[in-house]
């Protein structure tokens, strides 16, 4: 059996080093082609007429004027009369025209009559008595739960408790599976009690989504020596990908579709387009070179992706492009659910956590949503938790980098930090003291806490709350812990060795700018002992072996494992061909520095090219797969720990918060490329600062519209809002041998909590909700009069 | 409105102006008072002189982009950004906000950085337009681009060309920029992946070396 | 954007005659940073765009013993970089470089800055300058008014005046010159801004066929002048409050003061109360605080913007103290 295991430290030439990203040159020179940049011959420009109301029924649509316009090639009614629309900005009619101005004119010429219906766009605390018991679940409810990334365990509990309104078909189950349902959910659905009569039950805006009790929380809380109560929360924010969502579809012939799409999920797109287009998935060719951000919002073809194909068909198969405008991108193409909670948490005088009680609520738009995993990281022995999901008309939620975790971190770590303050304990000591209930990662956290405290200069900077104040400028520090799974997804790759020594590698994966291309090449080059630029890597196309979607920090584990297995198999096949020439057994051979030779005998070797010439006339192609139990060991793993600390400066006269420094200490098992891994952490800290200080999807109560669907009032942190950032990756013994674990999500979890805690440390009171804007900070300071 | 006023028959009111009906177009309040239109194509009388009128239909235009002449027939409402991207396949400048808010479309006009999304193509004619595509010479990256590569200053890369042009212009003005120069000079560009740390390192490296 | 025809007059008279006599049909294109966004969002939809950038008479900065003259087409970058302005009107240069981003400063003109439309998010989303939904509900008072006016907001106009350089220009006693079909006129800059009472009015004292030709500032004032902005982001962010002050001194006491706030009212807001509070007083923390209190004494915050009262107060106080300690940073 070949040895697929990751090489140990002294046998790695590239893995774990700081390697420069291979896709940088095309990006810095403007040559990288994104879907938005693809200009197909004869391409038509699509535009979408969007509903201006948050909740409405389509009464009538008149597209005749648009259809008569010169240059308009197709008009597609997406939502027909009588359709109910549940959020402003939802698509109603799409058109395609010879150029963009003409398409805009056509949209303006369409008349739609709506009947306005009452809407709710608030996610404020549910009024007393408004909450309805959850009833039997419709298949739409299940879709919504999955869209909202509600943990599978919670979905199973609901199904078992309430049953369903109809028996799911096998096709439906398959689609649930592709949306993230695990086998437990599918089995629960198969076995659920069916209550067809409940299908017509009117739905409240407020549903009790979770109620859990662990241990004896009442007794534990009564016996707790110190109890802290507080209100915490994070609003709905958007993904705000700089490259908006969009697709270009064309029909090379009547049965085959070619789609360029901005996606995190190249291999998964055909399967999702096949059914609505009524063609086999194998007839759908998807291609993407680069993607301008996804952050969890680009896994599906989207309705607009489907209708580019439908419009193209109407327009004799010509390419039709729809890229969302910025306002639509922010209104309809993804949002992170909000989460708020009243939390009560109790400890012994020595800081030992004993009891947790929370009443939480939040919205993921029409789907409501589930309870974030609280208390987060710390398994407090006695808990009572209730969560109310608010179904409203703000538009649908999508997975947002580390779904549910940033919310859980704020609700938990801020509550614990307030408790530490009440105990007069330094949070490093307090969190450190409770690490026993973070099993199995207590040792990781302990080591990381120490490193982070050193890098932050925590001992010099921390002070009891609101002390060390002079004048209106005050500083504070805060911390947070986080975790994430990150096991590698399914990935296949084909590696071909050619007799001339060239190597190519093909995967249907995608590089979100995380370093995926670079890491694949590192693994292949390290294994084959050739330079990275000797390997021709192709990704982003459905003609290549499929790889999973890039979500949940699953890509690196998947593609590195499949690449490693393919490269090892190819190498061993080559060894078998070369061994007779070198008068050695295949298992005596190694390939390093562009040569294939006998281990320990530098005289018996061939150049890579000479070695490959021994393949004969035909190239050899091997398929690498992850997971692959026939080719152990498991090269990927799950479950990381990270600690972050923030230092802030607050102007107590203006309420303006500036982050002064952040430290991220992060474990992700075996690091493939230290440089791009660190960049993931830097990026996550920056995104975290942005959502902690600035980001919020602002909805108008009267009109139900998003008020800040632009980049002037949907503020993203700028260059100057970012302070000194320190990133420390945990590597070496204890980490490397765990295998490869994903890194996209974990470092973006903690910034909100760490920054909020730093502000509380600085100003002496908790600002309950993110973002930490001047109005909220001043309100927390009690609107201190006087400048 | 006096729609029948023969003076209001507009010379440029051609049928290829599909977006607005002729009747709508004529409903420009006040123009009949202010502008005694005269016969003669593509011009109106204003203060006793003929002033050429362009559009609303397509107008032949000529641009000097990265030292090369490019021609296209465009409506006046087409922005420089859309002309670059859709007509000339210069897709380095990106359309992100399309409202002068994010910097992803940054190009140089007469050597000054501007937002191409907020410049009409028609007014960018006969001016020196420089896009990110011009920085690489003979297949070799500009030192600034090289510094971006070495310091991992791009992730998804969608904001990167705009940042590169903004940095180029900053360094042209201040070869050894101070932190304050950088603070001002890079304030007009936004990134979502969080590449500011890499860009800062790249700028630090260049400000020491001089670029 | 809707289609439009485009004209590029070369004289002021041509420009005036190419503009329509009522709003709606024509718009003036200068830097375009605001206008193109308004057109893309269908907030304005001119049938004709009058590009004034080829009018030479509208360009240039000149200083003389009579004062400073800035042509309408002066860009914010020109204002920030001009040696004379930096030397003699440093608070203006500072306000200009604090504005927006380098790209915008290279494009945006002085006249465009004065004539830019409010950033009110109801206005920008198409609900009108005095925002109502189609059933006539007024939107701002019941809606999200966190960025709206705290002063001068009794009528239907609740937006805030958007220019960040206007307060300091008013502190410098700038005058604006306009030219229209009836000839030229000159106004103190503060009179150029008006609070509209109905949807068909605009927020400037500017006829639809008038153009801003230049702004003039009196000779270098013998006064302590400063500008202060409170922004949430470090740079390139619309402020939450702006204050500009000009303090004429007699010995160590204030002889007279001009105190102007931005981002608090539908017009740049001059505060006679604050000016009064400082007059004949020495400049110190205590008098600055009193003047700041006076500046917001009549503030009537809306449902979500009480914090802006505090920010306006802080901005005024800090501007006074900054002026006291020597003006521009």
XYZ file of N, CA and C in Angstrom, chain A residues 284-367:
252
model
N -25.024 20.205 -19.029
C -24.781 21.580 -18.588
C -23.298 21.744 -18.298
N -22.712 22.658 -19.001
C -21.281 22.925 -18.851
C -21.115 24.250 -18.114
N -20.451 24.188 -16.967
C -20.261 25.389 -16.152
C -18.779 25.741 -16.127
N -18.496 27.019 -16.260
C -17.099 27.445 -16.224
C -16.949 28.724 -15.416
N -15.879 28.773 -14.659
C -15.530 29.997 -13.923
C -14.024 30.011 -13.660
N -13.376 31.093 -14.012
C -11.944 31.209 -13.707
C -11.709 31.802 -12.319
N -12.344 32.935 -12.064
C -12.131 33.617 -10.787
C -13.479 34.091 -10.271
N -13.570 34.206 -8.957
C -14.827 34.669 -8.360
C -14.513 35.806 -7.400
N -15.284 36.877 -7.547
C -15.017 38.071 -6.748
C -15.760 38.076 -5.432
N -15.524 37.060 -4.634
C -16.125 36.993 -3.301
C -17.404 36.184 -3.294
N -17.596 35.429 -2.226
C -18.807 34.634 -2.073
C -19.267 34.643 -0.623
N -18.354 34.283 0.260
C -18.585 34.339 1.707
C -19.790 33.528 2.161
N -20.171 32.552 1.341
C -21.300 31.692 1.709
C -22.554 31.956 0.901
N -22.529 32.993 0.054
C -23.770 33.373 -0.630
C -23.851 32.869 -2.071
N -22.858 32.100 -2.520
C -22.846 31.737 -3.946
C -22.739 30.231 -4.161
N -23.703 29.495 -3.632
C -23.692 28.041 -3.857
C -24.691 27.592 -4.913
N -25.711 28.399 -5.138
C -26.772 27.930 -6.040
C -26.765 28.763 -7.314
N -27.408 28.266 -8.359
C -27.478 29.053 -9.600
C -28.383 30.266 -9.433
N -29.222 30.261 -8.397
C -30.166 31.335 -8.134
C -31.237 31.388 -9.215
N -32.355 31.987 -8.820
C -33.439 32.087 -9.792
C -32.981 32.847 -11.036
N -32.145 33.902 -10.804
C -31.717 34.677 -11.974
C -30.777 33.874 -12.872
N -30.069 32.933 -12.269
C -29.223 32.072 -13.082
C -30.066 31.171 -13.965
N -31.145 30.658 -13.386
C -32.049 29.819 -14.173
C -32.675 30.630 -15.302
N -33.115 31.849 -14.962
C -33.792 32.533 -16.065
C -32.849 33.118 -17.115
N -31.553 33.264 -16.818
C -30.672 33.603 -17.947
C -30.737 32.492 -18.988
N -30.802 31.256 -18.506
C -30.872 30.135 -19.447
C -32.203 30.140 -20.200
N -33.270 30.448 -19.470
C -34.588 30.454 -20.124
C -34.679 31.586 -21.155
N -34.131 32.750 -20.772
C -34.178 33.878 -21.705
C -33.301 33.588 -22.925
N -32.143 33.003 -22.653
C -31.257 32.674 -23.767
C -31.974 31.776 -24.761
N -32.728 30.833 -24.233
C -33.463 29.924 -25.129
C -34.432 30.714 -25.996
N -35.126 31.677 -25.368
C -36.051 32.503 -26.140
C -35.319 33.337 -27.183
N -34.054 33.648 -26.894
C -33.275 34.510 -27.798
C -32.356 33.663 -28.665
N -32.879 32.554 -29.163
C -32.158 31.661 -30.095
C -30.817 31.190 -29.532
N -30.749 31.056 -28.227
C -29.553 30.475 -27.629
C -28.400 31.439 -27.443
N -28.628 32.705 -27.782
C -27.546 33.684 -27.609
C -27.178 33.822 -26.134
N -25.919 34.145 -25.883
C -25.523 34.335 -24.483
C -26.304 35.487 -23.844
N -26.797 35.255 -22.656
C -27.515 36.288 -21.912
C -26.843 36.460 -20.568
N -26.510 37.698 -20.296
C -25.811 37.976 -19.043
C -26.721 38.721 -18.075
N -26.789 38.221 -16.853
C -27.380 39.026 -15.782
C -26.387 39.066 -14.633
N -25.881 40.246 -14.346
C -25.101 40.450 -13.139
C -25.917 41.417 -12.281
N -26.047 41.112 -11.005
C -26.896 41.960 -10.167
C -26.281 43.346 -10.009
N -27.152 44.336 -9.969
C -26.712 45.674 -9.596
C -26.388 45.662 -8.108
N -25.636 46.662 -7.674
C -25.216 46.701 -6.264
C -26.412 46.706 -5.303
N -27.459 47.465 -5.636
C -28.573 47.516 -4.687
C -29.224 46.133 -4.567
N -29.394 45.458 -5.689
C -29.984 44.117 -5.623
C -29.046 43.157 -4.886
N -27.760 43.301 -5.125
C -26.796 42.433 -4.445
C -27.003 42.531 -2.928
N -27.204 43.751 -2.445
C -27.356 43.923 -1.004
C -28.764 43.592 -0.525
N -29.752 43.733 -1.407
C -31.130 43.481 -0.974
C -31.497 42.007 -1.010
N -31.056 41.306 -2.053
C -31.629 39.970 -2.260
C -30.609 38.844 -2.319
N -29.315 39.163 -2.375
C -28.360 38.092 -2.682
C -27.618 37.577 -1.457
N -28.203 37.776 -0.309
C -27.576 37.162 0.841
C -27.539 38.062 2.042
N -27.862 37.475 3.165
C -27.797 38.201 4.425
C -27.521 37.201 5.531
N -26.910 37.691 6.582
C -26.638 36.846 7.745
C -27.750 37.073 8.759
N -28.340 35.992 9.284
C -29.429 36.176 10.245
C -28.973 36.974 11.469
N -29.912 37.715 12.018
C -29.625 38.417 13.268
C -29.794 37.451 14.434
N -29.259 37.831 15.581
C -29.486 37.061 16.805
C -29.341 37.996 17.997
N -30.301 37.914 18.874
C -30.297 38.740 20.080
C -30.656 37.820 21.249
N -30.214 38.170 22.440
C -30.585 37.327 23.578
C -30.524 38.103 24.876
N -31.472 37.745 25.746
C -31.345 38.115 27.155
C -30.711 36.908 27.829
N -29.567 37.136 28.402
C -28.786 36.026 28.946
C -28.587 36.236 30.433
N -28.702 35.133 31.151
C -28.388 35.147 32.581
C -27.384 34.029 32.761
N -26.284 34.346 33.399
C -25.272 33.313 33.534
C -24.711 33.377 34.951
N -24.519 32.207 35.549
C -24.117 32.156 36.952
C -22.842 31.361 37.143
N -22.070 31.770 38.162
C -20.811 31.102 38.460
C -20.620 31.018 39.973
N -19.684 30.173 40.342
C -19.229 30.193 41.731
C -18.326 31.401 41.932
N -18.112 31.739 43.173
C -17.259 32.887 43.490
C -15.874 32.753 42.835
N -15.391 31.521 42.687
C -14.055 31.344 42.108
C -14.065 31.419 40.579
N -15.234 31.676 40.007
C -15.305 31.845 38.563
C -15.809 30.621 37.824
N -15.990 29.516 38.489
C -16.453 28.308 37.800
C -17.884 28.507 37.295
N -18.070 28.332 35.981
C -19.398 28.511 35.374
C -20.323 27.376 35.782
N -21.553 27.724 36.194
C -22.493 26.667 36.584
C -23.810 26.699 35.822
N -24.284 27.868 35.451
C -25.633 27.879 34.868
C -25.778 28.941 33.794
N -26.585 28.604 32.802
C -26.863 29.489 31.652
C -28.357 29.490 31.388
N -28.862 30.690 31.173
C -30.269 30.790 30.806
C -30.387 31.854 29.732
N -31.061 31.537 28.634
C -31.163 32.548 27.576
C -32.514 32.499 26.905
N -33.012 33.685 26.601
C -34.177 33.826 25.732
C -33.672 34.603 24.526
N -33.633 33.921 23.413
C -33.034 34.555 22.241
C -34.055 34.679 21.127
N -33.764 35.553 20.211
C -34.603 35.702 19.024
C -33.753 36.230 17.884
N -34.307 36.170 16.711
C -33.562 36.676 15.559
C -34.331 36.354 14.304
N -33.852 36.922 13.190
C -34.533 36.638 11.936
C -33.557 36.244 10.846
N -34.012 35.337 10.039
C -33.303 35.009 8.811
C -34.216 35.325 7.643
N -35.094 36.299 7.825
C -36.010 36.662 6.751
C -37.220 35.750 6.728
N -37.696 35.380 5.524
C -38.937 34.607 5.433
C -38.849 33.263 6.144
N -37.645 32.759 6.303
C -37.495 31.452 6.922
C -37.433 31.476 8.434
